[in-house]
Short mmCIF file of C-alpha atoms and ligand atoms in Angstrom, two decimals:
data_model
loop_
_atom_site.label_atom_id
_atom_site.label_comp_id
_atom_site.label_asym_id
_atom_site.label_seq_id
_atom_site.Cartn_x
_atom_site.Cartn_y
_atom_site.Cartn_z
CA MET T 1 -2.96 -11.91 -13.04
CA ARG T 2 -3.88 -12.40 -9.37
CA LYS T 3 -5.11 -9.41 -7.43
CA ILE T 4 -3.14 -8.05 -4.48
CA PHE T 5 -4.23 -7.59 -0.87
CA PHE T 6 -1.71 -5.26 0.71
CA ALA T 7 -2.06 -4.85 4.48
CA ASN T 8 -0.82 -1.60 6.02
CA TRP T 9 -0.78 -2.16 9.76
CA LYS T 10 0.28 1.44 10.52
CA THR T 11 0.90 1.64 14.31
CA TYR T 12 -2.13 -0.39 15.32
CA LEU T 13 -0.31 -3.40 16.75
CA THR T 14 2.32 -4.13 19.35
CA ASP T 15 5.07 -6.46 18.16
CA ASP T 16 3.46 -9.38 20.02
CA GLU T 17 0.12 -8.68 18.34
CA ALA T 18 1.79 -8.29 14.94
CA GLU T 19 3.53 -11.63 15.27
CA ALA T 20 0.28 -13.35 16.27
CA LEU T 21 -1.70 -11.80 13.41
CA ALA T 22 1.07 -12.61 10.93
CA ARG T 23 0.63 -16.25 11.98
CA THR T 24 -3.04 -16.06 10.99
CA TYR T 25 -2.11 -14.62 7.60
CA ALA T 26 0.57 -17.28 7.12
CA GLU T 27 -1.78 -20.13 8.03
CA ARG T 28 -4.69 -18.92 5.91
CA SER T 29 -2.70 -17.76 2.87
CA GLY T 30 -2.29 -21.24 1.39
CA ALA T 31 -5.92 -21.29 0.27
CA SER T 32 -6.01 -17.67 -0.87
CA SER T 33 -6.97 -16.62 -4.39
CA VAL T 34 -5.19 -13.27 -4.02
CA ASP T 35 -1.53 -12.36 -3.46
CA ILE T 36 -0.87 -11.01 0.02
CA ALA T 37 1.69 -8.63 1.47
CA ILE T 38 1.94 -7.18 4.97
CA ALA T 39 3.60 -3.94 6.03
CA PRO T 40 4.06 -4.00 9.83
CA SER T 41 5.84 -1.34 11.88
CA PHE T 42 9.64 -1.27 11.57
CA THR T 43 9.90 -2.63 15.12
CA ALA T 44 7.97 -5.80 14.21
CA LEU T 45 9.61 -6.47 10.84
CA GLU T 46 12.10 -9.05 11.99
CA ARG T 47 9.57 -11.08 13.99
CA VAL T 48 6.96 -10.93 11.21
CA ALA T 49 9.61 -11.87 8.65
CA ARG T 50 10.35 -15.06 10.60
CA VAL T 51 6.67 -16.00 10.63
CA LEU T 52 6.28 -15.35 6.89
CA ASP T 53 9.43 -17.24 5.93
CA ASN T 54 8.56 -20.06 3.49
CA THR T 55 4.98 -18.84 3.03
CA SER T 56 3.46 -17.03 0.05
CA VAL T 57 2.88 -13.85 2.11
CA ALA T 58 5.33 -11.08 1.21
CA LEU T 59 6.87 -8.62 3.65
CA GLY T 60 6.66 -4.85 3.17
CA ALA T 61 7.58 -1.72 5.09
CA GLN T 62 5.58 1.46 5.61
CA ASP T 63 8.27 3.94 4.60
CA ALA T 64 12.02 4.20 3.96
CA PHE T 65 14.65 6.89 3.87
CA TRP T 66 15.93 8.12 0.50
CA SER T 67 19.59 7.40 1.05
CA ASP T 68 21.77 4.49 2.10
CA ALA T 69 24.63 6.78 3.05
CA GLY T 70 24.84 5.65 6.69
CA ALA T 71 25.00 8.87 8.70
CA GLU T 72 21.23 9.33 8.99
CA THR T 73 20.21 9.28 12.64
CA GLY T 74 16.73 7.93 13.26
CA GLU T 75 16.04 6.78 9.70
CA VAL T 76 15.54 3.29 8.24
CA THR T 77 17.05 2.68 4.83
CA PRO T 78 15.92 0.50 1.93
CA LYS T 79 19.11 -1.53 2.26
CA GLN T 80 18.26 -2.37 5.87
CA LEU T 81 14.73 -3.34 4.87
CA ALA T 82 15.97 -5.54 2.04
CA ALA T 83 18.33 -7.28 4.47
CA LEU T 84 15.31 -8.18 6.63
CA GLY T 85 13.57 -9.76 3.66
CA ALA T 86 11.19 -6.94 2.74
CA ARG T 87 10.12 -6.87 -0.90
CA PHE T 88 7.83 -3.84 -0.89
CA VAL T 89 7.95 -0.35 0.61
CA ILE T 90 4.98 2.02 0.88
CA VAL T 91 6.13 5.47 -0.23
CA GLY T 92 4.23 8.74 -0.01
CA HIS T 93 1.33 7.50 2.09
CA SER T 94 -0.93 10.47 2.74
CA GLU T 95 -0.15 10.19 6.44
CA ARG T 96 3.53 10.76 5.49
CA ARG T 97 2.70 13.48 2.99
CA ALA T 98 0.77 15.26 5.78
CA LEU T 99 4.01 15.19 7.82
CA GLY T 100 6.04 16.78 5.04
CA ASP T 101 6.76 14.21 2.32
CA THR T 102 6.59 16.38 -0.80
CA ASP T 103 6.49 15.03 -4.37
CA GLU T 104 10.25 15.61 -4.50
CA ILE T 105 10.89 13.59 -1.34
CA VAL T 106 8.55 10.84 -2.58
CA ALA T 107 10.50 10.73 -5.86
CA ARG T 108 13.82 10.42 -4.00
CA LYS T 109 12.43 7.59 -1.86
CA VAL T 110 11.10 5.79 -4.94
CA ARG T 111 14.54 5.99 -6.52
CA ALA T 112 16.29 4.72 -3.39
CA VAL T 113 13.84 1.87 -2.82
CA THR T 114 14.08 0.77 -6.46
CA ALA T 115 17.88 0.98 -6.45
CA ASP T 116 17.98 -1.58 -3.63
CA GLY T 117 15.77 -3.98 -5.57
CA LEU T 118 12.55 -3.35 -3.62
CA THR T 119 9.20 -2.52 -5.18
CA PRO T 120 7.73 0.85 -4.20
CA VAL T 121 4.01 1.04 -3.44
CA VAL T 122 3.41 4.72 -4.07
CA CYS T 123 0.27 6.32 -2.67
CA VAL T 124 -1.44 9.15 -4.52
CA GLY T 125 -4.76 10.84 -3.89
CA GLU T 126 -6.54 14.08 -3.34
CA LEU T 127 -7.64 15.76 -0.11
CA GLY T 128 -11.35 16.25 0.66
CA PRO T 129 -11.46 19.92 -0.37
CA GLU T 130 -9.60 19.09 -3.60
CA ARG T 131 -12.30 16.59 -4.55
CA GLU T 132 -15.03 19.06 -3.60
CA ALA T 133 -13.37 21.52 -5.98
CA GLY T 134 -13.27 18.86 -8.74
CA ARG T 135 -9.45 18.88 -8.75
CA GLN T 136 -8.85 15.16 -8.06
CA ALA T 137 -7.59 14.30 -11.56
CA GLU T 138 -5.15 17.21 -11.62
CA VAL T 139 -3.79 16.36 -8.15
CA VAL T 140 -3.36 12.67 -8.91
CA ARG T 141 -1.74 13.38 -12.29
CA GLY T 142 0.85 15.64 -10.64
CA GLN T 143 1.70 13.11 -7.92
CA LEU T 144 1.88 10.26 -10.43
CA GLN T 145 4.05 12.11 -12.92
CA ALA T 146 6.52 13.06 -10.17
CA VAL T 147 7.06 9.33 -9.62
CA LEU T 148 7.06 8.20 -13.27
CA GLU T 149 9.73 10.79 -14.10
CA VAL T 150 12.26 9.10 -11.82
CA HIS T 151 11.17 5.48 -11.94
CA PRO T 152 12.98 3.19 -14.40
CA ASN T 153 10.51 1.67 -16.87
CA ASP T 154 11.83 -1.85 -16.47
CA ALA T 155 11.51 -1.97 -12.65
CA PRO T 156 8.26 -3.05 -11.00
CA LEU T 157 6.02 -0.31 -9.65
CA ILE T 158 2.78 -0.40 -7.68
CA VAL T 159 0.65 2.71 -7.27
CA ALA T 160 -2.27 3.02 -4.86
CA TYR T 161 -5.10 5.46 -5.38
CA GLU T 162 -5.87 6.50 -1.81
CA PRO T 163 -8.01 9.61 -1.55
CA ARG T 164 -7.12 11.18 1.80
CA TRP T 165 -10.75 11.72 2.79
CA ALA T 166 -11.50 8.00 2.39
CA ILE T 167 -8.65 6.80 4.62
CA GLY T 168 -9.69 5.69 8.10
CA SER T 169 -12.94 7.61 7.68
CA GLY T 170 -15.38 4.75 7.17
CA THR T 171 -16.43 6.52 3.95
CA PRO T 172 -14.79 4.70 1.06
CA CYS T 173 -14.61 6.15 -2.43
CA ARG T 174 -17.54 4.90 -4.53
CA PRO T 175 -16.53 2.01 -6.80
CA GLU T 176 -17.62 3.96 -9.91
CA ASP T 177 -15.34 6.85 -8.91
CA VAL T 178 -12.48 4.44 -8.21
CA ASP T 179 -13.09 2.88 -11.62
CA SER T 180 -12.87 6.18 -13.48
CA MET T 181 -9.80 7.31 -11.54
CA HIS T 182 -8.03 4.01 -12.25
CA THR T 183 -8.81 4.36 -15.95
CA PHE T 184 -7.32 7.86 -15.85
CA MET T 185 -4.22 6.64 -13.97
CA ARG T 186 -3.75 3.70 -16.35
CA GLU T 187 -3.60 6.11 -19.31
CA ILE T 188 -0.78 8.00 -17.61
CA ALA T 189 1.11 5.10 -16.05
CA GLY T 190 0.88 2.51 -18.84
CA PRO T 191 0.08 -1.20 -18.76
CA SER T 192 2.89 -2.54 -16.56
CA VAL T 193 2.14 -0.52 -13.42
CA ARG T 194 -0.18 -2.26 -10.93
CA ILE T 195 -2.83 0.06 -9.52
CA LEU T 196 -4.49 -0.56 -6.13
CA TYR T 197 -7.32 1.20 -4.35
CA GLY T 198 -7.15 2.08 -0.65
CA GLY T 199 -9.39 3.92 1.81
CA SER T 200 -11.85 2.30 4.28
CA VAL T 201 -11.82 -1.09 2.56
CA ASP T 202 -13.42 -3.73 4.79
CA PRO T 203 -14.87 -7.24 4.39
CA ASN T 204 -18.24 -5.80 3.35
CA ASP T 205 -16.99 -3.61 0.50
CA ILE T 206 -13.77 -5.30 -0.68
CA ALA T 207 -15.50 -7.31 -3.43
CA SER T 208 -16.89 -4.15 -5.03
CA TYR T 209 -13.28 -3.05 -5.68
CA LEU T 210 -11.65 -6.39 -6.47
CA ASP T 211 -14.40 -7.10 -9.01
CA LEU T 212 -13.41 -4.05 -11.07
CA ALA T 213 -11.24 -5.00 -14.04
CA GLY T 214 -9.13 -1.84 -13.68
CA VAL T 215 -8.33 -2.46 -10.01
CA ASP T 216 -5.29 -4.69 -9.48
CA GLY T 217 -5.80 -4.96 -5.74
CA VAL T 218 -6.44 -3.13 -2.49
CA LEU T 219 -4.34 -1.41 0.16
CA VAL T 220 -6.08 -1.97 3.49
CA GLY T 221 -5.29 -0.24 6.77
CA GLY T 222 -7.53 -0.62 9.84
CA ALA T 223 -9.43 -3.74 8.78
CA SER T 224 -6.22 -5.59 7.86
CA ALA T 225 -5.04 -5.25 11.47
CA ARG T 226 -8.30 -6.43 13.10
CA PRO T 227 -8.24 -10.23 13.63
CA ALA T 228 -12.02 -10.64 13.17
CA ASP T 229 -11.95 -8.76 9.85
CA VAL T 230 -8.91 -10.72 8.71
CA GLU T 231 -10.88 -13.96 9.20
CA GLU T 232 -13.67 -12.49 7.06
CA PHE T 233 -11.25 -11.44 4.31
CA PHE T 234 -9.78 -14.94 4.11
CA LYS T 235 -13.25 -16.48 3.88
CA LEU T 236 -13.80 -14.33 0.80
CA PHE T 237 -10.36 -15.16 -0.65
CA SER T 238 -10.83 -18.91 -0.28
CA ARG T 239 -14.02 -19.00 -2.33
P1 LIG I 1 -7.82 2.42 5.95
O1 LIG I 1 -6.36 2.88 5.53
O2 LIG I 1 -8.09 1.10 5.29
O3 LIG I 1 -7.76 2.31 7.46
O4 LIG I 1 -8.77 3.48 5.50
C1 LIG I 1 -5.86 2.63 4.25
C2 LIG I 1 -4.44 3.16 4.16
O5 LIG I 1 -4.18 4.19 4.79
O6 LIG I 1 -3.58 2.58 3.51
#
């Protein structure tokens, strides 16, 4: 199965910049050996969707609300995202968990996203002090089980191991530690769940993760939004 490169553009780009960078992805994706998805900001979704139309690059969103009820001021629902052509939604990113997304909220969002036919990309991972205390397996197991309890077995699910301390820090998790965590997560999640690694992945270190048999792909933030790094990634993918 092909590996996945999932770009999380966070709030790095204006809508004009997002559209321009999406064009680069669209043009280069034809020769790519990996599957590609992009999660731009909500504001850029429609413009990026137009660029990606009829290409192999999939559209994702960075979050979604847990209900489609309608009276939810300020939220964006899975139904609205599906109508724009999104296929994936990141749920429980550590930057959302830091703002209050508990395991219960993450579970509700996973249910809502799945109910509207989208695939959740659920982020799990320990904080720096939790790793220092040797609690990473316990933390990840708890976050993962909260999702598996509500997720229907027959619906697609992607999980990303993203240790908080490795995100945006320039200090990625060592490949051997990623490898052992993915093995641990695979035992809990079973064979059908795709498991990505994320946290300071860049063109210099991406191969050390994609080469691991237990890693189904990468979730990339900063570097995926930098045009020069994107060119480097595609050089690697076209080999
Ligand atoms: P990073 O972010 O690649 O900038 O570390 C990854 C993520 O937050 O998904």
